[in-house]
Amino acid sequence: MSERAVRWRLVVGSTVFATIAIGAALLAGRMLIASELDSSAASLARSDLTAFTADYDDRGHLEPPGPGGLVGALQGDRWIASSLPEEVQEAVPSLPLDEVSTVSVEGGSWVVVGRELSGEGGVTAWAARDLESSHEALETIDRLFVLGGLLLVVLFAVASWFVVRSSFRPVEQARQRERRFVSEAAHELRTPLAGLRAQLAVVRRSLSEPAAAAEELERAEASAERMSELATNLLELARLEQGAAPASASLDELRDAFVGAVDDVRISPVARGVSIDQQSPADLPHASARVDPVSFGRIVHNLLANAATASGPGSTVRATLSLDDGDLRLVVVDDGPGMPADFLPRALEPFTRGPGATGPGSGLGLALVDSIARTAGGSVELTDAAPGLRVEVRLPVA
């Protein structure tokens, strides 16, 4: 099923659910308003009845109904005083006393209440209220509810579309990153593989010349080493992207990993002719950081290898490990060309290399450093030192 189809299904499904919920809420509100209008009409009818019978005495005397009041007094089957509509008068003999009744005929509807008057003579008094105004109010409310409900449904559908669209945006971005990652990884692997095949072909043709064959074999080993390093970085990035739980190591273990990584880079071909100075504290507190020694050593190795490659023979790279404000801080500074300010925000992205980079490299070193640091709850900051580049890695210490 395509992503667009999933979006439409989510929007339509949520809109249908919202329509049912809004309709149920409006119906419940309409019923409540109708009940309130009926209760109000019944209360007014009782008030009219009370006012009509207030001056009644034992001699059966009733004041004539005032103008506008729907009241009446019935003795036997004869109305002795009444302003009730004929339809109500005809229905009264069948209505119960002391209860609220509704009389509905083709000409209209009324709420009717009645009670028996004290004394002799069997007189009952009745009062009614016309429900036409209540019905007109309900019709107006119905129209408003229908229009308001439709507007709410439309607004909900539009809002659902934007919410679903924004919810799928990270998924689409992740897919784009994944496609880009696979494409660039394939490109980076294809380049050393092509070189390796060419070098092996040269070796085959140079078997009669041992010196030339040895030189090509050395280049082939370098290509194989580059592929191995690239595969290692790819696997490490994939592990970190999958949310692998970070391990912990003591500060002493991390310092040892730092010193070991510096020594490894010093004797590697990439640092040939480059002076690498390191400084680390002799005494460290009994604390730990959320990173294992191997991963921390990879951070140090990648930063020093990048710095040595950028600086070139005759340059100096300085690496400093220290504690600062509750963080383990690693600072690597070189005296190479540095990085343009507009490139720094993109320098930590996978397969990204600085402008003018022509030497060997896959563009994964800084991305891996950033991924390891973020997994450990830390951060990486790049600063153009003009000349040179300053990289600061901070890892929280617990």
GROMACS .gro file of C-alpha atoms in nm:
model
  398
    1MET     CA    1   0.000   0.000   0.000
    2SER     CA    2   0.139   0.339  -0.099
    3GLU     CA    3   0.208   0.614   0.152
    4ARG     CA    4  -0.057   0.836  -0.010
    5ALA     CA    5  -0.321   0.562   0.031
    6VAL     CA    6  -0.227   0.521   0.398
    7ARG     CA    7  -0.259   0.896   0.448
    8TRP     CA    8  -0.604   0.907   0.290
    9ARG     CA    9  -0.722   0.610   0.495
   10LEU     CA   10  -0.607   0.773   0.817
   11VAL     CA   11  -0.771   1.104   0.728
   12VAL     CA   12  -1.100   0.946   0.616
   13GLY     CA   13  -1.111   0.712   0.915
   14SER     CA   14  -1.043   0.987   1.167
   15THR     CA   15  -1.294   1.217   0.994
   16VAL     CA   16  -1.568   0.953   1.005
   17PHE     CA   17  -1.496   0.894   1.374
   18ALA     CA   18  -1.501   1.270   1.438
   19THR     CA   19  -1.830   1.304   1.247
   20ILE     CA   20  -1.993   1.039   1.465
   21ALA     CA   21  -1.855   1.197   1.782
   22ILE     CA   22  -1.960   1.549   1.681
   23GLY     CA   23  -2.304   1.428   1.574
   24ALA     CA   24  -2.355   1.245   1.905
   25ALA     CA   25  -2.244   1.552   2.101
   26LEU     CA   26  -2.473   1.783   1.906
   27LEU     CA   27  -2.767   1.542   1.942
   28ALA     CA   28  -2.711   1.520   2.316
   29GLY     CA   29  -2.691   1.899   2.334
   30ARG     CA   30  -3.009   1.936   2.133
   31MET     CA   31  -3.196   1.694   2.360
   32LEU     CA   32  -3.072   1.879   2.667
   33ILE     CA   33  -3.185   2.215   2.528
   34ALA     CA   34  -3.527   2.072   2.435
   35SER     CA   35  -3.565   1.934   2.786
   36GLU     CA   36  -3.472   2.271   2.936
   37LEU     CA   37  -3.723   2.451   2.714
   38ASP     CA   38  -4.002   2.209   2.813
   39SER     CA   39  -3.910   2.243   3.181
   40SER     CA   40  -3.918   2.619   3.150
   41ALA     CA   41  -4.259   2.612   2.984
   42ALA     CA   42  -4.393   2.380   3.258
   43SER     CA   43  -4.260   2.613   3.530
   44LEU     CA   44  -4.425   2.912   3.367
   45ALA     CA   45  -4.753   2.720   3.341
   46ARG     CA   46  -4.738   2.637   3.713
   47SER     CA   47  -4.675   3.003   3.790
   48ASP     CA   48  -4.976   3.103   3.583
   49LEU     CA   49  -5.189   2.844   3.763
   50THR     CA   50  -5.075   2.966   4.104
   51ALA     CA   51  -5.151   3.328   4.014
   52PHE     CA   52  -5.490   3.233   3.869
   53THR     CA   53  -5.603   3.046   4.181
   54ALA     CA   54  -5.448   3.276   4.443
   55ASP     CA   55  -5.779   3.458   4.514
   56TYR     CA   56  -5.995   3.148   4.508
   57ASP     CA   57  -6.219   3.118   4.814
   58ASP     CA   58  -6.457   2.856   4.945
   59ARG     CA   59  -6.749   3.019   4.768
   60GLY     CA   60  -6.594   2.921   4.436
   61HIS     CA   61  -6.503   3.271   4.331
   62LEU     CA   62  -6.231   3.302   4.061
   63GLU     CA   63  -6.092   3.616   3.908
   64PRO     CA   64  -6.142   3.625   3.531
   65PRO     CA   65  -5.827   3.528   3.338
   66GLY     CA   66  -5.603   3.823   3.257
   67PRO     CA   67  -5.503   3.912   2.900
   68GLY     CA   68  -5.248   3.675   2.750
   69GLY     CA   69  -5.285   3.406   3.016
   70LEU     CA   70  -5.395   3.057   2.912
   71VAL     CA   71  -5.587   2.946   3.218
   72GLY     CA   72  -5.931   2.810   3.297
   73ALA     CA   73  -6.154   2.657   3.563
   74LEU     CA   74  -6.366   2.348   3.493
   75GLN     CA   75  -6.662   2.242   3.704
   76GLY     CA   76  -6.799   1.910   3.596
   77ASP     CA   77  -6.817   1.940   3.221
   78ARG     CA   78  -6.866   2.317   3.219
   79TRP     CA   79  -6.596   2.582   3.195
   80ILE     CA   80  -6.682   2.857   3.441
   81ALA     CA   81  -6.386   3.069   3.334
   82SER     CA   82  -6.136   3.001   3.057
   83SER     CA   83  -5.894   3.159   2.813
   84LEU     CA   84  -5.759   2.819   2.705
   85PRO     CA   85  -5.761   2.729   2.335
   86GLU     CA   86  -6.046   2.501   2.231
   87GLU     CA   87  -5.800   2.220   2.156
   88VAL     CA   88  -5.675   2.230   2.514
   89GLN     CA   89  -6.026   2.253   2.659
   90GLU     CA   90  -6.125   1.942   2.467
   91ALA     CA   91  -5.822   1.749   2.592
   92VAL     CA   92  -5.836   1.856   2.958
   93PRO     CA   93  -6.098   1.601   3.083
   94SER     CA   94  -5.860   1.316   2.991
   95LEU     CA   95  -5.549   1.469   3.148
   96PRO     CA   96  -5.419   1.375   3.495
   97LEU     CA   97  -5.412   1.632   3.773
   98ASP     CA   98  -5.090   1.754   3.938
   99GLU     CA   99  -4.880   1.639   3.645
  100VAL     CA  100  -4.729   1.806   3.344
  101SER     CA  101  -4.896   1.701   3.020
  102THR     CA  102  -4.843   1.793   2.657
  103VAL     CA  103  -5.132   1.851   2.418
  104SER     CA  104  -5.032   1.832   2.051
  105VAL     CA  105  -5.272   1.878   1.765
  106GLU     CA  106  -5.233   1.993   1.408
  107GLY     CA  107  -5.274   2.355   1.514
  108GLY     CA  108  -4.997   2.356   1.775
  109SER     CA  109  -4.863   2.217   2.101
  110TRP     CA  110  -4.913   2.320   2.464
  111VAL     CA  111  -4.780   2.214   2.798
  112VAL     CA  112  -5.070   2.181   3.046
  113VAL     CA  113  -5.085   2.153   3.424
  114GLY     CA  114  -5.393   2.126   3.645
  115ARG     CA  115  -5.497   2.077   4.005
  116GLU     CA  116  -5.816   2.041   4.203
  117LEU     CA  117  -5.927   2.341   4.401
  118SER     CA  118  -6.021   2.301   4.769
  119GLY     CA  119  -6.381   2.330   4.875
  120GLU     CA  120  -6.697   2.187   4.736
  121GLY     CA  121  -6.813   2.185   4.383
  122GLY     CA  122  -6.542   1.976   4.215
  123VAL     CA  123  -6.367   2.265   4.047
  124THR     CA  124  -6.035   2.204   3.874
  125ALA     CA  125  -5.804   2.481   3.754
  126TRP     CA  126  -5.581   2.452   3.449
  127ALA     CA  127  -5.302   2.650   3.290
  128ALA     CA  128  -5.121   2.606   2.961
  129ARG     CA  129  -4.818   2.746   2.781
  130ASP     CA  130  -4.783   2.754   2.404
  131LEU     CA  131  -4.477   2.558   2.286
  132GLU     CA  132  -4.458   2.728   1.948
  133SER     CA  133  -4.180   2.963   2.056
  134SER     CA  134  -3.986   2.667   2.199
  135HIS     CA  135  -4.024   2.478   1.872
  136GLU     CA  136  -3.909   2.781   1.674
  137ALA     CA  137  -3.606   2.811   1.901
  138LEU     CA  138  -3.529   2.441   1.850
  139GLU     CA  139  -3.554   2.477   1.473
  140THR     CA  140  -3.308   2.766   1.485
  141ILE     CA  141  -3.076   2.564   1.709
  142ASP     CA  142  -3.105   2.266   1.471
  143ARG     CA  143  -2.996   2.480   1.177
  144LEU     CA  144  -2.706   2.625   1.375
  145PHE     CA  145  -2.602   2.279   1.494
  146VAL     CA  146  -2.610   2.137   1.141
  147LEU     CA  147  -2.405   2.422   0.997
  148GLY     CA  148  -2.168   2.424   1.293
  149GLY     CA  149  -2.131   2.046   1.282
  150LEU     CA  150  -2.049   2.052   0.911
  151LEU     CA  151  -1.796   2.330   0.968
  152LEU     CA  152  -1.637   2.133   1.253
  153VAL     CA  153  -1.612   1.821   1.038
  154VAL     CA  154  -1.450   2.015   0.753
  155LEU     CA  155  -1.205   2.182   0.990
  156PHE     CA  156  -1.125   1.848   1.153
  157ALA     CA  157  -1.065   1.687   0.813
  158VAL     CA  158  -0.828   1.967   0.711
  159ALA     CA  159  -0.649   1.954   1.047
  160SER     CA  160  -0.624   1.573   1.022
  161TRP     CA  161  -0.468   1.601   0.678
  162PHE     CA  162  -0.201   1.841   0.803
  163VAL     CA  163  -0.137   1.633   1.118
  164VAL     CA  164  -0.105   1.309   0.920
  165ARG     CA  165   0.113   1.482   0.662
  166SER     CA  166   0.343   1.626   0.929
  167SER     CA  167   0.350   1.289   1.106
  168PHE     CA  168   0.466   1.115   0.789
  169ARG     CA  169   0.729   1.379   0.714
  170PRO     CA  170   0.989   1.229   0.953
  171VAL     CA  171   0.923   0.886   0.800
  172GLU     CA  172   0.977   1.023   0.450
  173GLN     CA  173   1.289   1.204   0.563
  174ALA     CA  174   1.418   0.884   0.722
  175ARG     CA  175   1.354   0.696   0.399
  176GLN     CA  176   1.535   0.962   0.200
  177ARG     CA  177   1.830   0.945   0.440
  178GLU     CA  178   1.830   0.567   0.413
  179ARG     CA  179   1.826   0.578   0.031
  180ARG     CA  180   2.102   0.838   0.031
  181PHE     CA  181   2.303   0.637   0.284
  182VAL     CA  182   2.280   0.316   0.079
  183SER     CA  183   2.360   0.499  -0.246
  184GLU     CA  184   2.662   0.678  -0.107
  185ALA     CA  185   2.785   0.369   0.076
  186ALA     CA  186   2.769   0.172  -0.248
  187HIS     CA  187   2.958   0.451  -0.425
  188GLU     CA  188   3.225   0.465  -0.155
  189LEU     CA  189   3.272   0.087  -0.163
  190ARG     CA  190   3.277   0.073  -0.541
  191THR     CA  191   3.568   0.317  -0.569
  192PRO     CA  192   3.823   0.117  -0.363
  193LEU     CA  193   3.696  -0.208  -0.512
  194ALA     CA  194   3.761  -0.079  -0.862
  195GLY     CA  195   4.108   0.036  -0.757
  196LEU     CA  196   4.178  -0.298  -0.591
  197ARG     CA  197   4.082  -0.488  -0.904
  198ALA     CA  198   4.303  -0.264  -1.118
  199GLN     CA  199   4.596  -0.304  -0.878
  200LEU     CA  200   4.562  -0.683  -0.872
  201ALA     CA  201   4.553  -0.684  -1.252
  202VAL     CA  202   4.878  -0.485  -1.257
  203VAL     CA  203   5.033  -0.730  -1.009
  204ARG     CA  204   4.940  -1.018  -1.235
  205ARG     CA  205   5.111  -0.853  -1.530
  206SER     CA  206   5.412  -0.758  -1.316
  207LEU     CA  207   5.492  -1.099  -1.170
  208SER     CA  208   5.818  -1.098  -1.365
  209GLU     CA  209   5.913  -0.767  -1.196
  210PRO     CA  210   5.910  -0.826  -0.818
  211ALA     CA  211   5.967  -0.460  -0.726
  212ALA     CA  212   5.673  -0.336  -0.930
  213ALA     CA  213   5.454  -0.620  -0.805
  214ALA     CA  214   5.544  -0.542  -0.443
  215GLU     CA  215   5.455  -0.175  -0.491
  216GLU     CA  216   5.117  -0.261  -0.638
  217LEU     CA  217   5.052  -0.512  -0.360
  218GLU     CA  218   5.120  -0.237  -0.107
  219ARG     CA  219   4.863  -0.017  -0.279
  220ALA     CA  220   4.619  -0.305  -0.287
  221GLU     CA  221   4.665  -0.352   0.087
  222ALA     CA  222   4.590   0.019   0.138
  223SER     CA  223   4.271  -0.015  -0.066
  224ALA     CA  224   4.168  -0.321   0.133
  225GLU     CA  225   4.242  -0.134   0.456
  226ARG     CA  226   4.027   0.155   0.337
  227MET     CA  227   3.738  -0.081   0.259
  228SER     CA  228   3.775  -0.248   0.598
  229GLU     CA  229   3.766   0.087   0.775
  230LEU     CA  230   3.467   0.197   0.569
  231ALA     CA  231   3.278  -0.124   0.648
  232THR     CA  232   3.359  -0.085   1.018
  233ASN     CA  233   3.231   0.272   1.020
  234LEU     CA  234   2.916   0.172   0.831
  235LEU     CA  235   2.841  -0.109   1.076
  236GLU     CA  236   2.902   0.118   1.374
  237LEU     CA  237   2.676   0.389   1.232
  238ALA     CA  238   2.402   0.134   1.164
  239ARG     CA  239   2.431   0.000   1.520
  240LEU     CA  240   2.404   0.348   1.668
  241GLU     CA  241   2.112   0.445   1.440
  242GLN     CA  242   1.922   0.138   1.563
  243GLY     CA  243   1.938   0.279   1.915
  244ALA     CA  244   2.196   0.043   2.065
  245ALA     CA  245   2.216   0.093   2.440
  246PRO     CA  246   2.542   0.268   2.531
  247ALA     CA  247   2.787   0.093   2.763
  248SER     CA  248   2.972   0.268   3.044
  249ALA     CA  249   3.341   0.291   3.127
  250SER     CA  250   3.543   0.451   3.401
  251LEU     CA  251   3.739   0.768   3.334
  252ASP     CA  252   4.065   0.576   3.380
  253GLU     CA  253   3.961   0.331   3.107
  254LEU     CA  254   3.869   0.614   2.874
  255ARG     CA  255   4.201   0.789   2.937
  256ASP     CA  256   4.382   0.467   2.849
  257ALA     CA  257   4.176   0.441   2.531
  258PHE     CA  258   4.268   0.801   2.449
  259VAL     CA  259   4.642   0.736   2.491
  260GLY     CA  260   4.620   0.411   2.291
  261ALA     CA  261   4.436   0.580   2.003
  262VAL     CA  262   4.697   0.858   1.989
  263ASP     CA  263   4.977   0.601   1.970
  264ASP     CA  264   4.795   0.407   1.696
  265VAL     CA  265   4.752   0.718   1.478
  266ARG     CA  266   5.114   0.825   1.532
  267ILE     CA  267   5.243   0.507   1.367
  268SER     CA  268   4.978   0.495   1.093
  269PRO     CA  269   5.062   0.601   0.734
  270VAL     CA  270   4.809   0.884   0.748
  271ALA     CA  271   5.019   1.064   1.013
  272ARG     CA  272   5.349   1.030   0.834
  273GLY     CA  273   5.541   1.354   0.886
  274VAL     CA  274   5.278   1.493   1.127
  275SER     CA  275   5.361   1.570   1.490
  276ILE     CA  276   5.082   1.464   1.728
  277ASP     CA  277   5.097   1.609   2.079
  278GLN     CA  278   4.869   1.477   2.352
  279GLN     CA  279   4.786   1.585   2.704
  280SER     CA  280   4.570   1.398   2.955
  281PRO     CA  281   4.521   1.420   3.335
  282ALA     CA  282   4.724   1.187   3.553
  283ASP     CA  283   4.462   1.163   3.828
  284LEU     CA  284   4.093   1.119   3.756
  285PRO     CA  285   3.798   1.083   3.997
  286HIS     CA  286   3.613   0.755   4.037
  287ALA     CA  287   3.342   0.833   3.782
  288SER     CA  288   3.223   0.700   3.448
  289ALA     CA  289   3.079   0.809   3.114
  290ARG     CA  290   2.818   0.637   2.896
  291VAL     CA  291   3.063   0.520   2.631
  292ASP     CA  292   3.280   0.209   2.606
  293PRO     CA  293   3.659   0.236   2.558
  294VAL     CA  294   3.646   0.100   2.202
  295SER     CA  295   3.394   0.362   2.087
  296PHE     CA  296   3.582   0.640   2.265
  297GLY     CA  297   3.905   0.523   2.105
  298ARG     CA  298   3.730   0.539   1.767
  299ILE     CA  299   3.631   0.901   1.839
  300VAL     CA  300   3.992   0.990   1.914
  301HIS     CA  301   4.126   0.794   1.616
  302ASN     CA  302   3.884   0.949   1.367
  303LEU     CA  303   3.947   1.304   1.485
  304LEU     CA  304   4.327   1.264   1.482
  305ALA     CA  305   4.325   1.089   1.143
  306ASN     CA  306   4.110   1.364   0.993
  307ALA     CA  307   4.331   1.634   1.144
  308ALA     CA  308   4.653   1.469   1.020
  309THR     CA  309   4.511   1.421   0.670
  310ALA     CA  310   4.394   1.784   0.651
  311SER     CA  311   4.718   1.927   0.791
  312GLY     CA  312   4.974   1.724   0.594
  313PRO     CA  313   5.343   1.657   0.659
  314GLY     CA  314   5.526   1.912   0.872
  315SER     CA  315   5.217   2.012   1.067
  316THR     CA  316   5.121   1.966   1.433
  317VAL     CA  317   4.802   1.818   1.576
  318ARG     CA  318   4.722   1.870   1.944
  319ALA     CA  319   4.486   1.643   2.139
  320THR     CA  320   4.380   1.731   2.495
  321LEU     CA  321   4.169   1.524   2.734
  322SER     CA  322   4.038   1.696   3.048
  323LEU     CA  323   3.750   1.732   3.291
  324ASP     CA  324   3.547   2.051   3.259
  325ASP     CA  325   3.226   2.147   3.437
  326GLY     CA  326   3.117   1.787   3.497
  327ASP     CA  327   3.202   1.673   3.143
  328LEU     CA  328   3.482   1.470   2.995
  329ARG     CA  329   3.619   1.704   2.728
  330LEU     CA  330   3.826   1.602   2.428
  331VAL     CA  331   3.974   1.881   2.214
  332VAL     CA  332   4.160   1.820   1.888
  333VAL     CA  333   4.320   2.117   1.709
  334ASP     CA  334   4.517   2.114   1.385
  335ASP     CA  335   4.689   2.385   1.182
  336GLY     CA  336   4.545   2.282   0.846
  337PRO     CA  337   4.322   2.488   0.616
  338GLY     CA  338   4.018   2.463   0.846
  339MET     CA  339   3.657   2.465   0.725
  340PRO     CA  340   3.441   2.741   0.577
  341ALA     CA  341   3.181   2.872   0.821
  342ASP     CA  342   2.892   2.783   0.588
  343PHE     CA  343   3.010   2.421   0.569
  344LEU     CA  344   3.039   2.361   0.946
  345PRO     CA  345   2.665   2.282   1.001
  346ARG     CA  346   2.686   2.003   0.739
  347ALA     CA  347   3.024   1.864   0.838
  348LEU     CA  348   2.874   1.604   1.075
  349GLU     CA  349   2.647   1.450   0.810
  350PRO     CA  350   2.743   1.107   0.671
  351PHE     CA  351   2.948   1.101   0.346
  352THR     CA  352   3.015   1.475   0.370
  353ARG     CA  353   3.365   1.600   0.295
  354GLY     CA  354   3.502   1.949   0.313
  355PRO     CA  355   3.547   2.167   0.004
  356GLY     CA  356   3.864   2.083  -0.182
  357ALA     CA  357   3.914   1.743  -0.012
  358THR     CA  358   4.100   1.523  -0.258
  359GLY     CA  359   4.277   1.267  -0.037
  360PRO     CA  360   4.143   0.931   0.073
  361GLY     CA  361   3.838   0.933   0.293
  362SER     CA  362   3.471   0.839   0.299
  363GLY     CA  363   3.318   1.132   0.487
  364LEU     CA  364   3.206   0.903   0.770
  365GLY     CA  365   3.463   0.992   1.036
  366LEU     CA  366   3.297   1.302   1.184
  367ALA     CA  367   2.949   1.152   1.139
  368LEU     CA  368   3.053   0.852   1.347
  369VAL     CA  369   3.209   1.077   1.612
  370ASP     CA  370   2.886   1.276   1.635
  371SER     CA  371   2.670   0.964   1.650
  372ILE     CA  372   2.877   0.807   1.931
  373ALA     CA  373   2.876   1.133   2.128
  374ARG     CA  374   2.500   1.183   2.094
  375THR     CA  375   2.433   0.822   2.198
  376ALA     CA  376   2.640   0.888   2.511
  377GLY     CA  377   2.437   1.204   2.582
  378GLY     CA  378   2.718   1.433   2.470
  379SER     CA  379   2.785   1.680   2.191
  380VAL     CA  380   3.035   1.771   1.919
  381GLU     CA  381   3.128   2.129   1.832
  382LEU     CA  382   3.334   2.236   1.530
  383THR     CA  383   3.508   2.573   1.517
  384ASP     CA  384   3.713   2.719   1.234
  385ALA     CA  385   4.037   2.818   1.410
  386ALA     CA  386   4.168   3.019   1.110
  387PRO     CA  387   4.398   2.850   1.032
  388GLY     CA  388   4.307   2.501   1.136
  389LEU     CA  389   4.001   2.331   1.280
  390ARG     CA  390   3.908   2.289   1.645
  391VAL     CA  391   3.684   1.996   1.740
  392GLU     CA  392   3.548   1.970   2.093
  393VAL     CA  393   3.368   1.659   2.216
  394ARG     CA  394   3.187   1.667   2.549
  395LEU     CA  395   3.057   1.358   2.730
  396PRO     CA  396   2.863   1.387   3.057
  397VAL     CA  397   3.024   1.220   3.359
  398ALA     CA  398   2.822   1.043   3.624
   0.00000   0.00000   0.00000
